[in-house]
Tab-separated table of C-alpha atoms in Angstrom:
chain	number	residue	atom	x	y	z
A	1	UNK	CA	156.028	85.508	52.954
A	2	UNK	CA	158.588	87.705	51.257
A	3	UNK	CA	158.740	91.437	51.564
A	4	UNK	CA	158.737	93.432	48.407
A	5	UNK	CA	161.283	95.951	49.934
A	6	UNK	CA	164.614	96.588	48.545
A	7	UNK	CA	167.950	95.984	50.323
A	8	UNK	CA	169.215	98.723	52.900
A	9	UNK	CA	170.373	101.813	51.038
A	10	UNK	CA	173.943	102.795	51.211
A	11	UNK	CA	175.081	105.797	53.527
A	12	UNK	CA	175.453	106.688	56.997
A	13	UNK	CA	171.994	107.605	57.880
A	14	UNK	CA	170.157	105.235	60.079
A	15	UNK	CA	166.708	105.451	61.475
A	16	UNK	CA	166.307	106.321	65.182
A	17	UNK	CA	165.672	103.636	67.753
A	18	UNK	CA	163.590	104.240	70.724
A	19	UNK	CA	165.426	105.514	73.824
A	20	UNK	CA	165.517	103.515	77.135
A	21	UNK	CA	164.071	103.024	79.525
A	22	UNK	CA	160.562	101.767	79.132
A	23	UNK	CA	158.989	102.828	82.328
A	24	UNK	CA	156.306	101.459	84.316
A	25	UNK	CA	156.305	98.167	82.659
A	26	UNK	CA	153.399	95.858	83.973
A	27	UNK	CA	154.991	93.100	86.373
A	28	UNK	CA	158.033	94.934	86.515
A	29	UNK	CA	156.570	97.493	88.977
A	30	UNK	CA	157.813	96.078	92.375
A	31	UNK	CA	157.706	98.233	95.528
A	32	UNK	CA	158.305	95.164	97.944
A	33	UNK	CA	161.425	94.596	100.009
A	34	UNK	CA	161.984	90.815	99.651
A	35	UNK	CA	164.056	90.695	102.858
A	36	UNK	CA	165.975	87.773	101.404
A	37	UNK	CA	168.241	87.639	104.650
A	38	UNK	CA	165.314	86.531	106.580
A	39	UNK	CA	164.462	83.447	104.626
A	40	UNK	CA	166.911	81.269	106.377
A	41	UNK	CA	165.604	82.141	109.898
A	42	UNK	CA	164.340	79.013	111.722
A	43	UNK	CA	160.662	78.989	111.999
A	44	UNK	CA	159.975	82.176	110.042
A	45	UNK	CA	156.799	80.962	108.353
A	46	UNK	CA	155.249	79.557	111.612
A	47	UNK	CA	155.880	82.824	113.515
A	48	UNK	CA	154.346	84.862	110.765
A	49	UNK	CA	151.369	82.494	110.341
A	50	UNK	CA	150.662	83.093	114.217
A	51	UNK	CA	150.990	86.751	113.812
A	52	UNK	CA	147.562	88.528	113.204
A	53	UNK	CA	149.388	91.584	111.454
A	54	UNK	CA	150.739	89.098	108.647
A	55	UNK	CA	148.823	89.359	105.354
A	56	UNK	CA	148.257	86.264	103.335
A	57	UNK	CA	147.978	86.107	99.533
A	58	UNK	CA	146.180	83.018	98.219
A	59	UNK	CA	147.148	81.808	94.776
A	60	UNK	CA	145.339	78.835	92.940
A	61	UNK	CA	146.469	77.617	89.719
A	62	UNK	CA	148.119	81.202	88.813
A	63	UNK	CA	145.061	83.064	89.894
A	64	UNK	CA	144.431	85.322	93.010
A	65	UNK	CA	141.417	87.089	94.514
A	66	UNK	CA	140.968	90.653	93.575
A	67	UNK	CA	138.484	93.348	94.089
A	68	UNK	CA	137.460	96.558	92.562
A	69	UNK	CA	137.727	99.540	95.060
A	70	UNK	CA	137.699	103.410	94.667
A	71	UNK	CA	141.626	103.190	94.497
A	72	UNK	CA	141.458	100.578	91.734
A	73	UNK	CA	141.912	96.831	91.538
A	74	UNK	CA	143.614	95.384	94.565
A	75	UNK	CA	144.594	91.965	95.837
A	76	UNK	CA	142.478	90.501	98.577
A	77	UNK	CA	145.175	90.037	101.354
A	78	UNK	CA	143.819	88.405	104.720
A	79	UNK	CA	145.169	87.569	108.032
A	80	UNK	CA	146.246	83.919	108.611
A	81	UNK	CA	143.227	83.095	110.766
A	82	UNK	CA	140.883	84.260	107.999
A	83	UNK	CA	141.993	81.856	105.416
A	84	UNK	CA	142.413	78.054	105.255
A	85	UNK	CA	145.582	76.600	106.513
A	86	UNK	CA	148.044	75.270	103.781
A	87	UNK	CA	147.203	71.756	102.585
A	88	UNK	CA	149.802	69.050	102.426
A	89	UNK	CA	150.825	69.806	98.731
A	90	UNK	CA	150.558	73.729	99.101
A	91	UNK	CA	153.511	75.884	99.072
A	92	UNK	CA	153.860	78.393	101.870
A	93	UNK	CA	156.062	81.129	100.802
A	94	UNK	CA	157.570	84.334	102.426
A	95	UNK	CA	157.158	87.164	100.057
A	96	UNK	CA	158.844	90.044	102.035
A	97	UNK	CA	157.786	93.218	103.615
A	98	UNK	CA	156.418	96.697	102.776
A	99	UNK	CA	157.538	98.889	105.765
A	100	UNK	CA	156.382	96.965	109.070
A	101	UNK	CA	153.820	94.853	107.075
A	102	UNK	CA	154.948	91.306	106.021
A	103	UNK	CA	153.456	89.133	103.481
A	104	UNK	CA	153.497	85.481	102.834
A	105	UNK	CA	151.578	83.372	100.076
A	106	UNK	CA	149.847	80.052	99.895
A	107	UNK	CA	150.324	78.640	96.585
A	108	UNK	CA	148.271	75.704	95.247
A	109	UNK	CA	148.113	73.921	91.998
A	110	UNK	CA	144.278	73.415	92.329
A	111	UNK	CA	141.677	75.754	90.670
A	112	UNK	CA	140.331	78.620	92.776
A	113	UNK	CA	137.925	77.475	95.417
A	114	UNK	CA	134.160	77.476	94.553
A	115	UNK	CA	132.060	79.791	96.645
A	116	UNK	CA	128.381	80.057	97.003
A	117	UNK	CA	127.074	83.016	94.971
A	118	UNK	CA	127.731	86.139	96.996
A	119	UNK	CA	129.632	84.496	99.614
A	120	UNK	CA	132.892	86.071	98.449
A	121	UNK	CA	131.326	89.451	98.132
A	122	UNK	CA	133.005	91.575	95.224
A	123	UNK	CA	136.028	89.155	95.050
A	124	UNK	CA	137.043	87.677	91.773
A	125	UNK	CA	139.736	85.166	90.895
A	126	UNK	CA	142.017	86.634	88.166
A	127	UNK	CA	145.494	85.906	86.684
A	128	UNK	CA	148.442	88.226	85.840
A	129	UNK	CA	147.445	88.494	82.235
A	130	UNK	CA	144.185	89.910	83.275
A	131	UNK	CA	145.132	92.322	86.023
A	132	UNK	CA	148.814	92.630	85.932
A	133	UNK	CA	148.775	96.159	84.361
A	134	UNK	CA	145.981	97.359	86.581
A	135	UNK	CA	147.340	96.525	89.930
A	136	UNK	CA	149.500	98.867	91.977
A	137	UNK	CA	153.338	98.434	92.422
A	138	UNK	CA	153.064	96.542	95.637
A	139	UNK	CA	150.421	94.135	94.391
A	140	UNK	CA	151.894	93.435	90.965
A	141	UNK	CA	154.965	92.528	92.771
A	142	UNK	CA	153.341	90.153	95.331
A	143	UNK	CA	151.525	88.351	92.623
A	144	UNK	CA	154.219	88.028	90.171
A	145	UNK	CA	156.383	86.828	92.875
A	146	UNK	CA	154.149	84.258	94.156
A	147	UNK	CA	153.202	82.924	90.460
A	148	UNK	CA	156.765	82.825	89.598
A	149	UNK	CA	157.833	80.910	92.659
A	150	UNK	CA	154.831	78.611	92.511
A	151	UNK	CA	155.673	77.628	88.929
A	152	UNK	CA	159.249	76.636	89.902
A	153	UNK	CA	158.135	74.528	92.738
A	154	UNK	CA	155.635	72.774	90.576
A	155	UNK	CA	158.233	72.016	87.963
A	156	UNK	CA	161.169	71.031	90.220
A	157	UNK	CA	160.113	68.143	92.448
A	158	UNK	CA	163.000	65.739	91.978
A	159	UNK	CA	166.691	66.138	92.316
A	160	UNK	CA	168.360	66.507	88.854
A	161	UNK	CA	171.312	64.552	90.454
A	162	UNK	CA	169.747	61.879	92.307
A	163	UNK	CA	166.029	61.539	91.373
A	164	UNK	CA	165.192	61.900	95.007
A	165	UNK	CA	162.229	63.925	96.090
A	166	UNK	CA	162.897	67.557	96.985
A	167	UNK	CA	161.516	69.483	100.155
A	168	UNK	CA	160.868	73.090	100.383
A	169	UNK	CA	163.332	75.005	102.589
A	170	UNK	CA	164.360	78.581	103.446
A	171	UNK	CA	160.714	79.891	103.781
A	172	UNK	CA	160.060	78.468	100.236
A	173	UNK	CA	162.859	79.869	98.425
A	174	UNK	CA	165.048	76.629	98.150
A	175	UNK	CA	164.303	72.863	97.365
A	176	UNK	CA	166.610	70.488	99.353
A	177	UNK	CA	167.532	66.909	98.848
A	178	UNK	CA	167.347	64.607	101.769
A	179	UNK	CA	171.117	64.975	102.091
A	180	UNK	CA	171.067	68.566	102.380
A	181	UNK	CA	172.134	69.661	98.883
A	182	UNK	CA	170.116	72.688	97.838
A	183	UNK	CA	168.495	73.647	94.514
A	184	UNK	CA	167.599	77.476	93.923
A	185	UNK	CA	164.937	79.036	91.652
A	186	UNK	CA	165.889	79.507	88.002
A	187	UNK	CA	164.700	82.032	85.420
A	188	UNK	CA	165.052	81.576	81.679
A	189	UNK	CA	166.333	84.566	79.866
A	190	UNK	CA	164.826	85.473	76.690
A	191	UNK	CA	165.223	88.597	74.329
A	192	UNK	CA	162.236	90.240	72.638
A	193	UNK	CA	163.041	92.875	70.099
A	194	UNK	CA	161.316	95.550	67.968
A	195	UNK	CA	163.217	95.197	64.646
A	196	UNK	CA	163.010	98.272	62.293
A	197	UNK	CA	164.230	98.339	58.679
A	198	UNK	CA	165.978	101.408	56.912
A	199	UNK	CA	162.640	102.790	56.124
A	200	UNK	CA	161.491	102.840	59.712
A	201	UNK	CA	158.925	99.907	59.293
A	202	UNK	CA	158.485	97.560	61.989
A	203	UNK	CA	158.817	93.717	61.748
A	204	UNK	CA	155.952	91.661	63.270
A	205	UNK	CA	155.431	87.947	63.130
A	206	UNK	CA	152.647	85.445	63.672
A	207	UNK	CA	153.196	82.192	65.445
A	208	UNK	CA	151.334	79.049	64.307
A	209	UNK	CA	149.813	78.428	67.763
A	210	UNK	CA	148.317	81.995	68.201
A	211	UNK	CA	144.781	82.999	67.341
A	212	UNK	CA	144.320	84.150	63.889
A	213	UNK	CA	145.655	87.536	63.117
A	214	UNK	CA	147.736	87.768	66.246
A	215	UNK	CA	150.931	89.521	65.474
A	216	UNK	CA	153.793	90.458	67.770
A	217	UNK	CA	157.532	91.355	67.865
A	218	UNK	CA	160.050	88.477	67.463
A	219	UNK	CA	161.587	86.843	70.703
A	220	UNK	CA	163.620	83.882	71.716
A	221	UNK	CA	165.577	82.283	74.450
A	222	UNK	CA	169.254	83.099	75.287
A	223	UNK	CA	171.537	79.973	74.493
A	224	UNK	CA	174.559	79.091	76.924
A	225	UNK	CA	177.470	81.077	76.115
A	226	UNK	CA	175.579	83.846	74.426
A	227	UNK	CA	175.168	87.509	75.045
A	228	UNK	CA	171.813	89.404	74.706
A	229	UNK	CA	172.815	91.190	71.617
A	230	UNK	CA	174.033	88.166	69.876
A	231	UNK	CA	170.696	86.353	70.602
A	232	UNK	CA	168.909	89.196	69.048
A	233	UNK	CA	170.743	89.042	65.845
A	234	UNK	CA	170.545	85.129	65.838
A	235	UNK	CA	166.749	84.834	66.501
A	236	UNK	CA	165.742	87.428	63.970
A	237	UNK	CA	167.754	85.638	61.373
A	238	UNK	CA	166.600	82.330	62.405
A	239	UNK	CA	162.973	83.000	62.490
A	240	UNK	CA	162.668	85.590	59.725
A	241	UNK	CA	165.645	85.479	57.707
A	242	UNK	CA	166.324	89.238	58.247
A	243	UNK	CA	170.039	90.460	59.180
A	244	UNK	CA	170.402	92.859	62.009
A	245	UNK	CA	173.336	95.356	61.891
A	246	UNK	CA	176.638	94.370	63.306
A	247	UNK	CA	177.273	97.807	64.950
A	248	UNK	CA	176.978	98.196	68.597
A	249	UNK	CA	174.406	100.917	68.221
A	250	UNK	CA	172.294	98.503	66.017
A	251	UNK	CA	170.896	96.757	69.003
A	252	UNK	CA	169.771	98.788	72.075
A	253	UNK	CA	168.544	97.730	75.272
A	254	UNK	CA	165.067	99.206	76.281
A	255	UNK	CA	163.749	97.224	79.457
A	256	UNK	CA	163.031	93.922	81.064
A	257	UNK	CA	159.959	92.209	82.463
A	258	UNK	CA	159.457	89.105	84.604
A	259	UNK	CA	157.231	86.681	82.544
A	260	UNK	CA	156.170	83.821	84.872
A	261	UNK	CA	154.576	81.717	82.181
A	262	UNK	CA	156.271	79.640	83.371
A	263	UNK	CA	159.596	81.273	84.310
A	264	UNK	CA	161.035	83.670	81.826
A	265	UNK	CA	162.577	87.215	82.136
A	266	UNK	CA	162.106	89.128	78.977
A	267	UNK	CA	164.649	91.445	78.039
A	268	UNK	CA	163.571	94.024	75.645
A	269	UNK	CA	165.537	95.607	72.730
A	270	UNK	CA	165.093	97.811	69.561
A	271	UNK	CA	167.289	96.702	66.526
A	272	UNK	CA	168.107	97.949	63.082
A	273	UNK	CA	167.849	95.586	60.201
A	274	UNK	CA	170.109	95.787	57.110
A	275	UNK	CA	168.147	93.552	54.928
A	276	UNK	CA	164.299	93.369	54.354
A	277	UNK	CA	163.692	90.287	52.650
A	278	UNK	CA	161.624	87.867	54.873
A	279	UNK	CA	162.108	84.158	54.940
A	280	UNK	CA	160.220	82.771	57.858
A	281	UNK	CA	161.339	79.432	59.518
A	282	UNK	CA	157.868	78.069	59.204
A	283	UNK	CA	158.052	76.470	62.846
A	284	UNK	CA	158.363	79.397	65.360
A	285	UNK	CA	156.930	82.068	62.714
A	286	UNK	CA	154.474	81.324	60.160
A	287	UNK	CA	154.088	84.686	58.811
A	288	UNK	CA	155.914	87.967	59.031
A	289	UNK	CA	155.787	91.397	57.492
A	290	UNK	CA	157.001	95.003	57.726
A	291	UNK	CA	154.567	97.609	59.006
A	292	UNK	CA	154.486	101.355	58.511
A	293	UNK	CA	152.963	103.250	61.234
A	294	UNK	CA	150.088	103.948	59.148
A	295	UNK	CA	149.613	100.248	57.806
A	296	UNK	CA	149.696	99.109	61.343
A	297	UNK	CA	147.007	101.574	62.706
A	298	UNK	CA	144.665	100.833	59.796
A	299	UNK	CA	145.088	96.969	60.259
A	300	UNK	CA	144.572	97.252	63.977
A	301	UNK	CA	141.512	99.320	63.703
A	302	UNK	CA	140.139	96.901	61.203
A	303	UNK	CA	140.825	93.824	63.427
A	304	UNK	CA	142.965	92.459	60.624
A	305	UNK	CA	146.106	92.588	63.171
A	306	UNK	CA	145.534	91.749	66.937
A	307	UNK	CA	148.409	93.110	68.969
A	308	UNK	CA	149.974	91.455	71.948
A	309	UNK	CA	148.055	92.210	75.348
A	310	UNK	CA	148.721	95.366	77.012
A	311	UNK	CA	150.157	93.580	80.142
A	312	UNK	CA	153.144	92.498	77.928
A	313	UNK	CA	156.531	94.078	77.127
A	314	UNK	CA	155.886	93.228	73.553
A	315	UNK	CA	152.963	95.592	73.458
A	316	UNK	CA	155.164	98.273	75.089
A	317	UNK	CA	157.912	97.780	72.510
A	318	UNK	CA	155.413	98.106	69.635
A	319	UNK	CA	154.093	101.310	71.015
A	320	UNK	CA	157.463	102.701	71.852
A	321	UNK	CA	158.119	102.527	67.922
A	322	UNK	CA	154.537	103.656	67.104
A	323	UNK	CA	154.801	106.734	69.277
A	324	UNK	CA	151.808	105.984	71.685
A	325	UNK	CA	148.984	103.591	72.235
A	326	UNK	CA	147.777	101.473	69.398
A	327	UNK	CA	144.189	102.195	68.365
A	328	UNK	CA	142.794	98.762	69.404
A	329	UNK	CA	139.040	98.809	69.273
A	330	UNK	CA	137.650	97.891	72.658
A	331	UNK	CA	141.015	97.618	74.187
A	332	UNK	CA	139.690	98.551	77.858
A	333	UNK	CA	141.427	97.014	80.758
A	334	UNK	CA	139.606	94.156	82.633
A	335	UNK	CA	138.839	96.744	85.273
């Protein structure tokens, strides 16, 4: 799709970019002390499992039990004696401490357990996309950490050096070869950017795999030997054919968000484009267009544009440019 806009006007004037930081990003609000130095303590998980004050978070296929209370949506955290013991293929993971309270997770690839109607009380099994933006700081941190590590363990089963099976070590934070060689969790860095043109319009794109009318800001993974700012410029050019300015102030960092789907860290930016003609790559991006604030509001209200979910940094980047919450019909949180 080609924009009908003209090239950037000459002169020193540039549109203002949102100023950092983006505060209170869902999944980035973490109050927990991960207490990393304790992970290597021999027998740590066994001692904590025997301690009645330990609290256990159960995660099945990326979902955990939550309950609505007068204080909002909370994770259901139980003493070890109140939950099933970890199965042979489950991950037992040390999550950290909140003051004197310590937390472990039991992470399973299986679907959440079936329960007899009413047996679970008010508990519901929910994932981060559903409740990540309504959990408090501690619970959001616990669930994000457990899901992230569960995904890494599920994907990292054999040594990339020898092909031998790997075993969990260091309270779940390491995978070790039979000979002792250790492998540590990885996170894939990706940039995500709100690109504006010289007329202060926002560039949004639609991926072929998304639901019809879903639009979001552009994003892409950082390549080896590449800095974040260069990734922003490269990805915008590759996906939409739009050139981002070369000056240092044309790309501005706004914030970051862990995104364990399965193992990304989304690093958010605002960027200024110096061209406006759009040439989508047809693979990553099927459609793209520039929006004024008035156009975006009208399209969202009419349901012709579906913005990214509220839990995502993508939504926050759009709203930072928009100047407030988007007028999404029926956009209440799950809770």
